[in-house]
Coordinates of C-alpha atoms and ligand atoms in Angstrom, one line a residue:
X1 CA -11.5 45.3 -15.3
X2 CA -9.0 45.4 -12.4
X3 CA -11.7 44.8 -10.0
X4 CA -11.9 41.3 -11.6
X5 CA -8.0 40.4 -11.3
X6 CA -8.4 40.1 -7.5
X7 CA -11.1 37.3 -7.3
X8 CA -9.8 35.2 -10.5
X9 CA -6.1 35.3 -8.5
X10 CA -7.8 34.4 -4.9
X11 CA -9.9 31.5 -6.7
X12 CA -6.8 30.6 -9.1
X13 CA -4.9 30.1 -5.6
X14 CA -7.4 28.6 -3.6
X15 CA -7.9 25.5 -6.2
X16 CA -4.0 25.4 -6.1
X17 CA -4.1 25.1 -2.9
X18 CA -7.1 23.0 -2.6
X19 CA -5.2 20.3 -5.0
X20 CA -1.8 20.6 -3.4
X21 CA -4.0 20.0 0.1
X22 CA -6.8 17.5 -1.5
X23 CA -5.5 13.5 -0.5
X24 CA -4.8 12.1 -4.5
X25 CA -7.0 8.7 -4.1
X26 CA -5.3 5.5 -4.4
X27 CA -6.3 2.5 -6.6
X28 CA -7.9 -1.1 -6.0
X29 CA -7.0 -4.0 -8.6
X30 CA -7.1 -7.8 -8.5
X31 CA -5.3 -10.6 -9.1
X32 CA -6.7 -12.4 -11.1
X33 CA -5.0 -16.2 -10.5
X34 CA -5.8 -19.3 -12.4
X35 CA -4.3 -22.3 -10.1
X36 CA -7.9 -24.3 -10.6
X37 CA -9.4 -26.3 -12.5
X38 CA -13.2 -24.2 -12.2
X39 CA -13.1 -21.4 -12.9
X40 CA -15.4 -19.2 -15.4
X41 CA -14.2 -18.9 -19.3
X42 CA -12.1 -15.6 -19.6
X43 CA -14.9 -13.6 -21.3
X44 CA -17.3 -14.1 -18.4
X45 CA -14.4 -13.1 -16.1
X46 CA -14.1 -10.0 -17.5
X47 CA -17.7 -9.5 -17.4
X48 CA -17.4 -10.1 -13.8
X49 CA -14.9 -7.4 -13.7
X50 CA -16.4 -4.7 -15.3
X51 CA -19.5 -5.7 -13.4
X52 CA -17.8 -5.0 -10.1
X53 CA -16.0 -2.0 -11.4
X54 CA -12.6 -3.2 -11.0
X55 CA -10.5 -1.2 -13.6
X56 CA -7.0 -2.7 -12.6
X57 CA -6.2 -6.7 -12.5
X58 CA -3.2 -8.5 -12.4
X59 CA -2.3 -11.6 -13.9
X60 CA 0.7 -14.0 -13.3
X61 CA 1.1 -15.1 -17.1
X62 CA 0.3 -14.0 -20.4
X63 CA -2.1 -16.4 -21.0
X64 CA -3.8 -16.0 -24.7
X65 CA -6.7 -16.4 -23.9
X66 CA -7.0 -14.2 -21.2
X67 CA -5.1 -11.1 -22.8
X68 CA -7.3 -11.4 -25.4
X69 CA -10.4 -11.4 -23.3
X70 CA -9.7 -8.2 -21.9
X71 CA -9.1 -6.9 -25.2
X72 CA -10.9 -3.4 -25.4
X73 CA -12.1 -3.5 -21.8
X74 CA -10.3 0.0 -20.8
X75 CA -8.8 -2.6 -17.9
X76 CA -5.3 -2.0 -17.3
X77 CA -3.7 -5.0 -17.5
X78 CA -0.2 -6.2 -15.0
X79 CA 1.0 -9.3 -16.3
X80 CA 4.0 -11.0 -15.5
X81 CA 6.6 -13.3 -16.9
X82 CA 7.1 -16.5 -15.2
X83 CA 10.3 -17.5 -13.0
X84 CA 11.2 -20.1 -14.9
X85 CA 11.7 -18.3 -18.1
X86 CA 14.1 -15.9 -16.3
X87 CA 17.1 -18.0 -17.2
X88 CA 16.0 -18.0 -20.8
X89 CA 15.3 -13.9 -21.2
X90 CA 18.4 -13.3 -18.8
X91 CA 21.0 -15.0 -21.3
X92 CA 19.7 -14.9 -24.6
X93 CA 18.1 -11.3 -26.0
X94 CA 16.5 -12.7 -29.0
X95 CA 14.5 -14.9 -26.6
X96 CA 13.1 -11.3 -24.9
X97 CA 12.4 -10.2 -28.0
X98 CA 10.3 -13.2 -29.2
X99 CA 8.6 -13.1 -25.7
X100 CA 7.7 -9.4 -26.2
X101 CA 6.5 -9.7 -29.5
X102 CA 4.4 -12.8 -28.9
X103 CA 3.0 -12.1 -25.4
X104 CA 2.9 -8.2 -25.3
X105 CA 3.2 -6.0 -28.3
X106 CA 0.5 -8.9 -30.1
X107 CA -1.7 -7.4 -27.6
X108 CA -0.8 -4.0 -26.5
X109 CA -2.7 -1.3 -26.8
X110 CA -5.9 -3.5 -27.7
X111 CA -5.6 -5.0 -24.3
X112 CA -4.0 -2.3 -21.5
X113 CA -1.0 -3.7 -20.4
X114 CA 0.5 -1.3 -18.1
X115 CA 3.8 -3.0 -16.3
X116 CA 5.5 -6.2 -16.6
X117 CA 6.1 -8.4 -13.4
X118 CA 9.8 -9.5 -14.2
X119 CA 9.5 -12.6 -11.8
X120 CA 7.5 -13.3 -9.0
X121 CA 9.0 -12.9 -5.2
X122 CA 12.4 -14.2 -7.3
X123 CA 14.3 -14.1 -3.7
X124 CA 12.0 -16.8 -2.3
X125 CA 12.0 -19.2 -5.4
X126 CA 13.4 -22.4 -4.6
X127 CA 15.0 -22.9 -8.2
X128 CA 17.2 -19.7 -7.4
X129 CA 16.5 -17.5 -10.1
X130 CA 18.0 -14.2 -8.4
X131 CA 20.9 -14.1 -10.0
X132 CA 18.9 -13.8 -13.2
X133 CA 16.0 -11.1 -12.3
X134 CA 18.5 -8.2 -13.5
X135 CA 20.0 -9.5 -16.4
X136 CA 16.4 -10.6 -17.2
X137 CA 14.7 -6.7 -16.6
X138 CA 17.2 -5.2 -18.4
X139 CA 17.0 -7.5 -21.7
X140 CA 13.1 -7.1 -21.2
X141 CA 13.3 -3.1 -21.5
X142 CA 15.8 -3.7 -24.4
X143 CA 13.0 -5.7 -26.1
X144 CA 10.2 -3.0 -24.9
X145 CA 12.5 -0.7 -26.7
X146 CA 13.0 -2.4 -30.0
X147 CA 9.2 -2.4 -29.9
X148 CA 9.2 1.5 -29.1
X149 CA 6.9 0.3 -25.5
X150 CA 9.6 1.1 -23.2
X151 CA 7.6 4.6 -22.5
X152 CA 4.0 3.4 -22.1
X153 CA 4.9 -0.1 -20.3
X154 CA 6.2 -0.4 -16.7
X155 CA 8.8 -2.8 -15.8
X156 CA 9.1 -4.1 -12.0
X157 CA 9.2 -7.1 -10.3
X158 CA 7.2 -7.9 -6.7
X159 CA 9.1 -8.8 -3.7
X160 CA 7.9 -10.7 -0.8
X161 CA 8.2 -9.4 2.6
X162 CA 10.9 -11.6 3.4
X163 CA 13.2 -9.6 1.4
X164 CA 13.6 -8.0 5.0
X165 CA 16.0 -8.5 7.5
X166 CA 14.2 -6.7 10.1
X167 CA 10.4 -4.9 9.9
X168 CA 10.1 -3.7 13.5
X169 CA 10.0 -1.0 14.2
X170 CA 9.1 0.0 10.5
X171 CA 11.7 3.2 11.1
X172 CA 14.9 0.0 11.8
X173 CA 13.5 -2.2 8.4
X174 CA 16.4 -3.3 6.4
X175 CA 16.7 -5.4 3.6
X176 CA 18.7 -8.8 3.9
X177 CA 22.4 -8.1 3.6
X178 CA 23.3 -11.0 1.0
X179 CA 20.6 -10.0 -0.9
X180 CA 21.9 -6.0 -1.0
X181 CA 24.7 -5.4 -2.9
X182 CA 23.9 -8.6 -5.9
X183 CA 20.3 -8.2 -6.7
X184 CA 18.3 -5.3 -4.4
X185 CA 20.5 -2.0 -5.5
X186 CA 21.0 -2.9 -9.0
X187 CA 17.4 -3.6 -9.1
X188 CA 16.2 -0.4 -7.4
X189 CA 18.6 1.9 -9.3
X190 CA 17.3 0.0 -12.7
X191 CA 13.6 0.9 -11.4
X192 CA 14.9 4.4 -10.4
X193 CA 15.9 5.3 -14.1
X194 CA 13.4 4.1 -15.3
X195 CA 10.8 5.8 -13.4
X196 CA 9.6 2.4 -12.5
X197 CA 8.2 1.5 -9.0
X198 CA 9.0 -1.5 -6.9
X199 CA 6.7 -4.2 -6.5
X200 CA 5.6 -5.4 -2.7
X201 CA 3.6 -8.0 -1.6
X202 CA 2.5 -7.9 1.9
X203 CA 0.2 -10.2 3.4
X204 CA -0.1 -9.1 7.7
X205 CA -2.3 -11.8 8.1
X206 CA 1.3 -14.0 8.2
X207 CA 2.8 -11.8 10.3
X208 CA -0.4 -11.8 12.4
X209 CA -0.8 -15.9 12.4
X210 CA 3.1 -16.4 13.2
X211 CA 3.1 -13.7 16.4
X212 CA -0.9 -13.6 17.3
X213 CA 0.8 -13.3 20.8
X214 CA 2.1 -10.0 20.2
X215 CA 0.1 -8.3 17.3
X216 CA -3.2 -7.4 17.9
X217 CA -5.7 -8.6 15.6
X218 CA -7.4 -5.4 15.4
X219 CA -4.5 -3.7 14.5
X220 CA -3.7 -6.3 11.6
X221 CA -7.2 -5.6 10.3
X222 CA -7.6 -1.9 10.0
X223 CA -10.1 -2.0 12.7
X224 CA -10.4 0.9 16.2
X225 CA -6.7 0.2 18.0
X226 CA -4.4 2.4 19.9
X227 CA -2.0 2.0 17.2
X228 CA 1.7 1.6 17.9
X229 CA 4.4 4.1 17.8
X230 CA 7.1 3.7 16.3
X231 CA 10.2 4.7 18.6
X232 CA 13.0 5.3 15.6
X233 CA 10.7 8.1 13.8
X234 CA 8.1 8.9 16.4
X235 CA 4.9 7.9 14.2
X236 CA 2.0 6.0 15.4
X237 CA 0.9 3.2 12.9
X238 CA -2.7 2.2 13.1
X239 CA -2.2 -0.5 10.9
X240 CA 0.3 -3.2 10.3
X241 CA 0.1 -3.2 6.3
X242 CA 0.9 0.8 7.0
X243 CA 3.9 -0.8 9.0
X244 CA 5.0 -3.0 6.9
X245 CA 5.0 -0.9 4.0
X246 CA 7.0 1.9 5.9
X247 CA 9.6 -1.0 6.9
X248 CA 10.4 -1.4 3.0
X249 CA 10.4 2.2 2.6
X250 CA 13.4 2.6 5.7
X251 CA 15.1 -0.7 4.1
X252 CA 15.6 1.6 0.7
X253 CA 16.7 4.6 2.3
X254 CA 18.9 2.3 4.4
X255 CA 20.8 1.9 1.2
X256 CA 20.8 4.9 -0.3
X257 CA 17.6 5.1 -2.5
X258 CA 15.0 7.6 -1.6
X259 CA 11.0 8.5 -2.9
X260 CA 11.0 5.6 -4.3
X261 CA 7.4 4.4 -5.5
X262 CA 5.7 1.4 -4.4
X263 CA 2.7 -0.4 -5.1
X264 CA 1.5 -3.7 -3.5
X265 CA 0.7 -5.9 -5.8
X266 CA -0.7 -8.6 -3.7
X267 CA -2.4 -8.5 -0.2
X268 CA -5.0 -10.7 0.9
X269 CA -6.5 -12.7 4.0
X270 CA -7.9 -15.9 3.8
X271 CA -11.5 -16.7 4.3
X272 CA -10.2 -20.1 5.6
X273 CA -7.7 -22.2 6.9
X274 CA -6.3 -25.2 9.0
X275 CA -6.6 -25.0 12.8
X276 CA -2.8 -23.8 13.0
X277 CA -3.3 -20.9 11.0
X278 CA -4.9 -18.7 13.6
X279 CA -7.0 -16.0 12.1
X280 CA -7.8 -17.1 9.1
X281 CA -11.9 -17.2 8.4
X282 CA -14.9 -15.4 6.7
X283 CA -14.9 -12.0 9.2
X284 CA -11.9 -11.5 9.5
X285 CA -10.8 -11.6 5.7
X286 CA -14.0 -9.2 5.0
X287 CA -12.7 -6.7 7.7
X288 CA -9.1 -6.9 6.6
X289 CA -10.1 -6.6 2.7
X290 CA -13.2 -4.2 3.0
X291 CA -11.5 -1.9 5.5
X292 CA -8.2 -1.7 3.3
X293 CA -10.3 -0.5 0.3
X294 CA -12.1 2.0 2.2
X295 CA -8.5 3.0 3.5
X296 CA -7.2 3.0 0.3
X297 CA -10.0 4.5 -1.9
X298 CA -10.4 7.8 0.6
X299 CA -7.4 8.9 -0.2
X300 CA -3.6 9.6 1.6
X301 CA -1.0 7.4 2.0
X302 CA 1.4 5.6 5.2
X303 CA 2.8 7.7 8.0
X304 CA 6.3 8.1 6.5
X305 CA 4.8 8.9 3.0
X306 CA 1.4 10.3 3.9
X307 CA 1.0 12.2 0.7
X308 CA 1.3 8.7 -1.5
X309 CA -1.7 7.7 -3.0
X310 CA -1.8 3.5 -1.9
X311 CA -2.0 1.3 -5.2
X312 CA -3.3 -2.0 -4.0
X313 CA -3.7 -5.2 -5.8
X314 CA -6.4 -7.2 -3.7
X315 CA -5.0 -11.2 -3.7
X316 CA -7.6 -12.8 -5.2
X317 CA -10.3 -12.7 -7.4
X318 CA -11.2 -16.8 -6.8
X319 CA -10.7 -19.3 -4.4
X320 CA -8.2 -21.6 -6.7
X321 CA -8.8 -25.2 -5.9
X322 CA -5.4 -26.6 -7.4
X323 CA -3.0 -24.1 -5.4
X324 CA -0.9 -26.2 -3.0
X325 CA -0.4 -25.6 0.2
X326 CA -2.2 -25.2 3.6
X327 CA -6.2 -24.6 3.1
X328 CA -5.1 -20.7 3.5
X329 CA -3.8 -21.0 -0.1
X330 CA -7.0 -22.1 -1.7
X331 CA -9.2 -19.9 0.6
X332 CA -7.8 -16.2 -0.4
X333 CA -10.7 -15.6 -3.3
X334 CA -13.2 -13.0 -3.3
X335 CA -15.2 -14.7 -5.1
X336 CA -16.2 -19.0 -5.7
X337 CA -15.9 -20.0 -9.1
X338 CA -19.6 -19.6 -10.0
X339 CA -19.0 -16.0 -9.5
X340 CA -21.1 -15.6 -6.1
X341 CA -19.5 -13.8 -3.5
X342 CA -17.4 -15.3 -0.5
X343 CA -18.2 -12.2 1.5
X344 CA -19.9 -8.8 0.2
X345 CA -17.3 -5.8 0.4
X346 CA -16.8 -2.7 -2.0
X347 CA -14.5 -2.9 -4.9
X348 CA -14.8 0.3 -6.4
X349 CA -15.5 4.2 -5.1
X350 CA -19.1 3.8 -7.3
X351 CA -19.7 1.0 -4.7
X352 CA -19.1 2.7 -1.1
X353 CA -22.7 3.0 -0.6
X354 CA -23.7 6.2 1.4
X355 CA -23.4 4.5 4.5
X356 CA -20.5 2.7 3.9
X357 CA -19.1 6.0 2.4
X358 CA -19.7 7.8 5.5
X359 CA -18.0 4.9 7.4
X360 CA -15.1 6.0 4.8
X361 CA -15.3 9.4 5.9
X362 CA -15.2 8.5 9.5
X363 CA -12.4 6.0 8.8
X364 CA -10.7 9.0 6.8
X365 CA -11.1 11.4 9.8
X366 CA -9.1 8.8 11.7
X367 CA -6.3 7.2 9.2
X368 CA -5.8 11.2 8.4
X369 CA -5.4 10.9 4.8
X370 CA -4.1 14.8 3.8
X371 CA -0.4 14.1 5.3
X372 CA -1.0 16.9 8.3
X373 CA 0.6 15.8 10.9
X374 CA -0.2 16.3 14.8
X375 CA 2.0 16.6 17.8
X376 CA 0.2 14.1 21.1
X377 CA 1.4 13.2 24.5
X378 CA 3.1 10.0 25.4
X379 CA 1.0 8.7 28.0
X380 CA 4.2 6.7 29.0
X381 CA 6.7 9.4 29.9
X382 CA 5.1 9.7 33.5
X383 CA 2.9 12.7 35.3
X384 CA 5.9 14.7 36.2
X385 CA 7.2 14.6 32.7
X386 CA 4.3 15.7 31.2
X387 CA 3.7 18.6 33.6
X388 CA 6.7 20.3 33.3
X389 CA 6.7 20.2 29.3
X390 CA 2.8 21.5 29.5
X391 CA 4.1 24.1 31.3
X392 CA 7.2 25.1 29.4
X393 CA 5.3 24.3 25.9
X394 CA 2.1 26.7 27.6
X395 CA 4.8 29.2 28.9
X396 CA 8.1 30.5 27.2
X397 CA 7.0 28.1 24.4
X398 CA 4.5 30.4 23.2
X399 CA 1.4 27.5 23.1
X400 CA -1.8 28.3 22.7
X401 CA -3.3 27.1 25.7
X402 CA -6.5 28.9 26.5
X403 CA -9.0 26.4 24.9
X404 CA -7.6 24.5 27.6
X405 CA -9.0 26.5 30.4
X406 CA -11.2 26.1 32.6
X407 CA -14.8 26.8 31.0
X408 CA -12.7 26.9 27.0
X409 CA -13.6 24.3 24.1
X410 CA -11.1 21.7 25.0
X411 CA -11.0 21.8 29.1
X412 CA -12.6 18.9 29.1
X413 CA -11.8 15.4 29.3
X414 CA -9.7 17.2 31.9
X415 CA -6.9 15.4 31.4
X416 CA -3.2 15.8 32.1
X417 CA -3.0 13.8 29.1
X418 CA -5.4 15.6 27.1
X419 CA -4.2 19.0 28.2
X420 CA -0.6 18.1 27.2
X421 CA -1.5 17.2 24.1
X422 CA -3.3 20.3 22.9
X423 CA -0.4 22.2 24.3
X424 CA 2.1 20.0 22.4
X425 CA 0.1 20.1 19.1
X426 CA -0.3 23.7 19.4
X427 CA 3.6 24.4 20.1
X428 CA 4.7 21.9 17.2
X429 CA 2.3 23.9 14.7
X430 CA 3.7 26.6 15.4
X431 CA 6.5 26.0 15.0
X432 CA 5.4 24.8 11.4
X433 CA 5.7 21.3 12.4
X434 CA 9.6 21.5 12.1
X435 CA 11.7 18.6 13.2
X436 CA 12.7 18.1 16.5
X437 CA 9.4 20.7 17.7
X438 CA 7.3 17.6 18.8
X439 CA 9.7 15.5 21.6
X440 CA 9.7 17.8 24.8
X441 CA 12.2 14.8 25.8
X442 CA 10.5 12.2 25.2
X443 CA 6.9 13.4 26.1
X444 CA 5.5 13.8 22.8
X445 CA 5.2 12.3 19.7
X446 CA 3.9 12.3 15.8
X447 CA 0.8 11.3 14.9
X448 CA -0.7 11.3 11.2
X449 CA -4.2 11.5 12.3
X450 CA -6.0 14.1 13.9
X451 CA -6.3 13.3 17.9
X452 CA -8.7 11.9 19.2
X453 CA -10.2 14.2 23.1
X454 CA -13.7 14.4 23.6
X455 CA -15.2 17.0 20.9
X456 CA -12.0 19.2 21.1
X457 CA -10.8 20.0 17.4
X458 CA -7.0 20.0 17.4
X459 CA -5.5 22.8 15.1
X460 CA -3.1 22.0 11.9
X461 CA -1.1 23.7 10.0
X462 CA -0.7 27.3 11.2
Ligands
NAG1 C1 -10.7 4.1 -19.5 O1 -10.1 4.1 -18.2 C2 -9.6 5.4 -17.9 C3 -8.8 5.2 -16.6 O2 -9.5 4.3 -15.7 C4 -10.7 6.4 -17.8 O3 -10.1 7.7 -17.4 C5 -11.4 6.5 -19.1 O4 -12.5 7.4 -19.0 C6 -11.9 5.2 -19.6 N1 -12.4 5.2 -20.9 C7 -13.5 4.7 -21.3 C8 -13.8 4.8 -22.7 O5 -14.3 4.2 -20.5
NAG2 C1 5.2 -16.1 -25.1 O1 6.5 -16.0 -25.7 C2 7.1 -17.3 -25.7 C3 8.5 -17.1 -26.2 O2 8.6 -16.5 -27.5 C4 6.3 -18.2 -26.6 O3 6.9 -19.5 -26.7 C5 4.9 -18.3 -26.1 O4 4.1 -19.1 -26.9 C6 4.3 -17.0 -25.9 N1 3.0 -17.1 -25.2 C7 1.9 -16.7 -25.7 C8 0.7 -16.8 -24.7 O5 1.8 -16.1 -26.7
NAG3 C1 12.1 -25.5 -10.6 O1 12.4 -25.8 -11.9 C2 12.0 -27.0 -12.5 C3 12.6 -27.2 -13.9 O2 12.4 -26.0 -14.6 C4 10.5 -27.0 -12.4 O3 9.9 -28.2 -12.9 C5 10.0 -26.8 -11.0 O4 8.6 -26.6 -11.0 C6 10.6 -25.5 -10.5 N1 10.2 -25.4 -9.1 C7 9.8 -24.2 -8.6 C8 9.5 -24.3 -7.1 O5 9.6 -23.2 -9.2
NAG4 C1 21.8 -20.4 -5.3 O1 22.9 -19.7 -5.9 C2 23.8 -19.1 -5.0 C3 24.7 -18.2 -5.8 O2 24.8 -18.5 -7.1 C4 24.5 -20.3 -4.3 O3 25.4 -19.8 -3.4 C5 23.5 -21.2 -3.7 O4 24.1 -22.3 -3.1 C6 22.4 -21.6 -4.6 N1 21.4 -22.3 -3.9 C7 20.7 -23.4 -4.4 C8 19.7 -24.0 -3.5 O5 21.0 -23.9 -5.5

C-alpha cells in the first residue's frame, strides 16, 4: 500500500502545481447599447447572443423588456443605473429601495444579474453628478441588503480614462488630484469592502487618433511591435490597452489601494469615422477587437498583474444610429441591425477555429500569458555597457553561459545583443527573479514574454 502513497502525492502535486502555473482564462462580454431606432426585438437579440456564444453582456439600463428577454438565458447580466437618477438614489433611500425592487430583485435570479453599474464615467458627465456616485453606491448596497442581494450582486461603477492625470509611462499613472480625496478613495475603499472591482473603460483607439504621431498603430492594435518599455518599472508593454490598464493600476497604488480588481467594461474601435479621426475603419477595428479576444481568451493578464485573468466587455454589439456624436459614435457595432456581421472575428473560445486557435497559441507564446517573467538586454545602453555586464553576469555572476558558445544551442544570431540577453535572463533566474537581479545598471530589463533570438529557448523559473 505504501508503494501507492508516492505516485498519488507526486500526481496530487503536480496538478497543484499545474493550476497554480496554468494562465486562469479571462472573459469576453458585450455591451449591448440601444441608442437607435433599428434594432432587432430583445428576444431575437438574445438569440443572437446565445448564437454567438457570448455568456456576458452589459446593458446601460434596466430596460423591461430587455431584462426580461434574457430571462433564463444562463447570461450574466451588468446593468447599470442611469446618471441622472444618481441625485434621486443619493438623497433619498426609499427611492433605492423602489429602484431595487422594481428594476433588480423583480428579475434576479430569473435573469443573471451579476453587478450594478452605479453611474456611467460619473467624472466626465456634464450635469456633475460626482458628488452623488458615493452617496448613491452606498444607499444602493443598503437596498441590495434589505433585499438579502448584497452577496450575489456586484456593485461598481466604470470610469473613463480621463479619470487620469497622467498614463505615461503606465508605472507614473495617477489619478486627477481634485478628483482624489472627494470621490476616487471613498469609492475604491467602498469597492475594497466589498470585494467589489472597479470598473474601466478604455478605448486606445482615442489615445491612438489624438497622438497617431507618436503611438504606433501596431502597437494600439495588438498586432507584431517592439513594444515599449516602461522606464519606472522596467516592463515592456506590447500593447497600449495593457498600458493603459497598468496606468490605472499605478494611479491606485499611488494612493494607497493595492490588488485591487479591474475589469473593462467597455473597449471598442470603430469600423468608421470622419476624416479627422485617423484610424478609425473596417481593418483596423477587426484587428484591434479580434486580436484582443484572442489575447484575452488564452489566458494571463498585463505586465504588472500578469497572473489576472482580463474581463473584457467588447463596446458594441450594434452600430446605434441615434448616438450623437462624430460618425466614430455610431460606427463601434459588431454587428448592423439586421444582425449580419460588420466584420467576422471570434466571440467565444468554441469559436477560435483551429487555425485561428493556433494563431492564439502563437499570440500566447508572445503576450506570455503564465506571469514568468524574463530578464533581456537594452539594446540602448551602448556596446561597452553591455559587454562588461555579459561578462560580469557570465563571470562572478554565476550565468549560465555555455549555450552561448560557440557551436551551443543559442550561439547564434551571434549577437552582442542576443548573447547579453541569455546571460541576463539566465543570471536573473537564478537568482529567482528577485528584484533588483535584472538592471546590470541600466543594461537590462523585464519582459513578460518569452524572448524572442533565433530558435534559442530562454530558461524560466529555475
Ligand atoms: C450557465 O453558465 C455557467 C457559467 O457560464 C456555466 O458554468 C453553466 O454550465 C451554465 N449552465 C447551463 C445550464 O447552461
Ligand atoms: C426602475 O425603478 C424606478 C424607480 O422605482 C421606476 O420608476 C421604474 O419604472 C423602474 N424601471 C423599470 C424598468 O422597472
Ligand atoms: C443633464 O440633466 C438634464 C436634466 O435632468 C437632462 O435633460 C440632460 O440630458 C442631462 N445632460 C447630460 C449630458 O446628461
Ligand atoms: C460641479 O460641482 C462642483 C462642486 O460641487 C463645483 O465646484 C463646480 O463648479 C460644478 N460644475 C458645474 C459645471 O456645475
Amino acid at each position: 500500500m505504501t508503494s501507492f502513497k508516492l505516485p498519488v502525492l507526486a500526481s496530487l502535486l503536480l496538478s497543484i502545481f499545474s493550476i497554480a502555473f496554468a494562465a486562469e482564462k479571462g472573459s469576453i462580454g458585450i455591451n449591448y447599447g440601444r441608442i437607435a431606432n433599428d434594432l432587432p426585438a430583445p428576444t431575437k437579440v438574445v438569440e443572437l447572443l446565445k448564437s454567438q456564444g457570448i455568456t456576458n453582456v452589459k446593458l446601460f439600463d434596466t430596460d423591461a423588456a430587455v431584462l426580461t428577454a434574457l430571462a433564463d438565458s444562463n447570461i450574466s447580466v451588468v446593468v447599470c443605473l442611469p446618471n441622472e437618477l444618481l441625485s434621486s438614489v443619493a438623497n433619498d433611500q426609499s427611492f433605492a429601495d423602489k429602484w431595487v425592487q422594481a428594476n433588480i430583485s423583480h428579475y434576479h435570479p430569473k435573469t443573471k444579474i451579476e453587478a450594478i453599474a452605479v453611474g456611467n464615467e460619473v467624472f466626465a458627465d456634464k450635469n456633475n453628478t460626482t458628488d452623488f456616485l458615493v452617496p448613491a453606491i452606498k444607499n444602493i448596497y443598503t437596498s441590495l441588503n434589505k433585499y438579502n442581494l448584497d452577496s450575489s450582486i456586484k456593485l461598481s461603477t466604470p470610469i473613463a480614462l480621463s479619470a487620469l492625470q497622467n498614463s505615461y509611462p503606465p508605472s507614473a499613472g495617477s489619478f486627477k488630484p481634485d478628483l482624489v480625496q472627494p470621490v476616487i478613495k471613498p469609492l475604491l475603499d467602498f469597492l475594497q469592502q466589498t470585494r467589489s472591482y472597479l470598473m474601466v473603460n478604455a478605448y486606445p483607439f482615442f489615445a491612438y487618433a489624438a497622438n497617431s504621431d507618436q503611438i504606433s498603430l501596431d502597437y494600439a492594435l495588438f498586432k507584431q511591435n517592439a513594444g515599449n518599455v516602461d522606464s519606472g518599472n522596467g516592463l515592456r508593454y506590447m500593447s497600449l490597452f495593457e498600458a493603459q490598464l497598468d496606468a490605472v493600476s499605478a494611479a491606485m497604488s499611488a494612493i494607497g489601494t493595492k490588488d485591487m480588481k479591474m475589469v473593462v467594461t467597455e473597449t471598442g474601435w470603430p469600423s468608421n469615422g470622419d476624416e479627422n479621426e485617423i484610424g478609425a475603419g473596417k481593418e483596423n477595428a477587426a484587428a484591434y477587437n479580434g486580436n484582443l479576444v484572442r489575447r484575452v481568451l488564452t489566458g494571463g493578464g498585463t505586465p504588472l498583474k500578469p497572473q489576472d485573468p482580463l474581463n473584457v466587455y467588447l463596446f458594441a454589439l450594434f452600430n446605434e444610429n441615434q448616438k450623437p456624436g462624430p460618425t466614430s459614435e455610431r460606427n463601434y457595432g459588431l454587428f448592423y441591425p439586421d444582425e449580419k456581421k460588420v466584420y467576422d472575428i471570434p466571440l467565444a473560445a468554441a469559436e477560435l477555429s483551429n487555425d485561428q486557435a493556433t494563431a492564439a497559441n502563437e499570440s500566447k507564446a508572445q503576450v506570455k500569458p503564465s506571469g514568468n517573467t524574463w530578464c533581456v538586454a537594452n539594446e540602448k545602453a551602448g556596446e561597452e555597457k553591455l559587454q562588461a555586464a555579459l561578462d560580469y553576469a557570465c563571470g562572478e555572476g554565476g550565468a549560465d553561459c555555455r549555450p552561448i558558445t560557440d557551436g551551443s544551442t543559442c550561439f547564434n544570431p551571434n549577437t552582442l545583443e542576443a548573447h547579453a540577453s541569455y546571460a541576463f535572463n539566465s543570471y536573473y533566474q537564478k537568482k529567482a527573479r528577485g528584484t533588483g537581479t535584472c538592471n546590470f545598471g541600466g543594461a537590462a530589463y523585464v519582459v513578460a514574454q518569452p524572448p524572442s533570438y533565433g530558435t534559442c529557448e530562454f530558461p524560466t523559473g529555475y
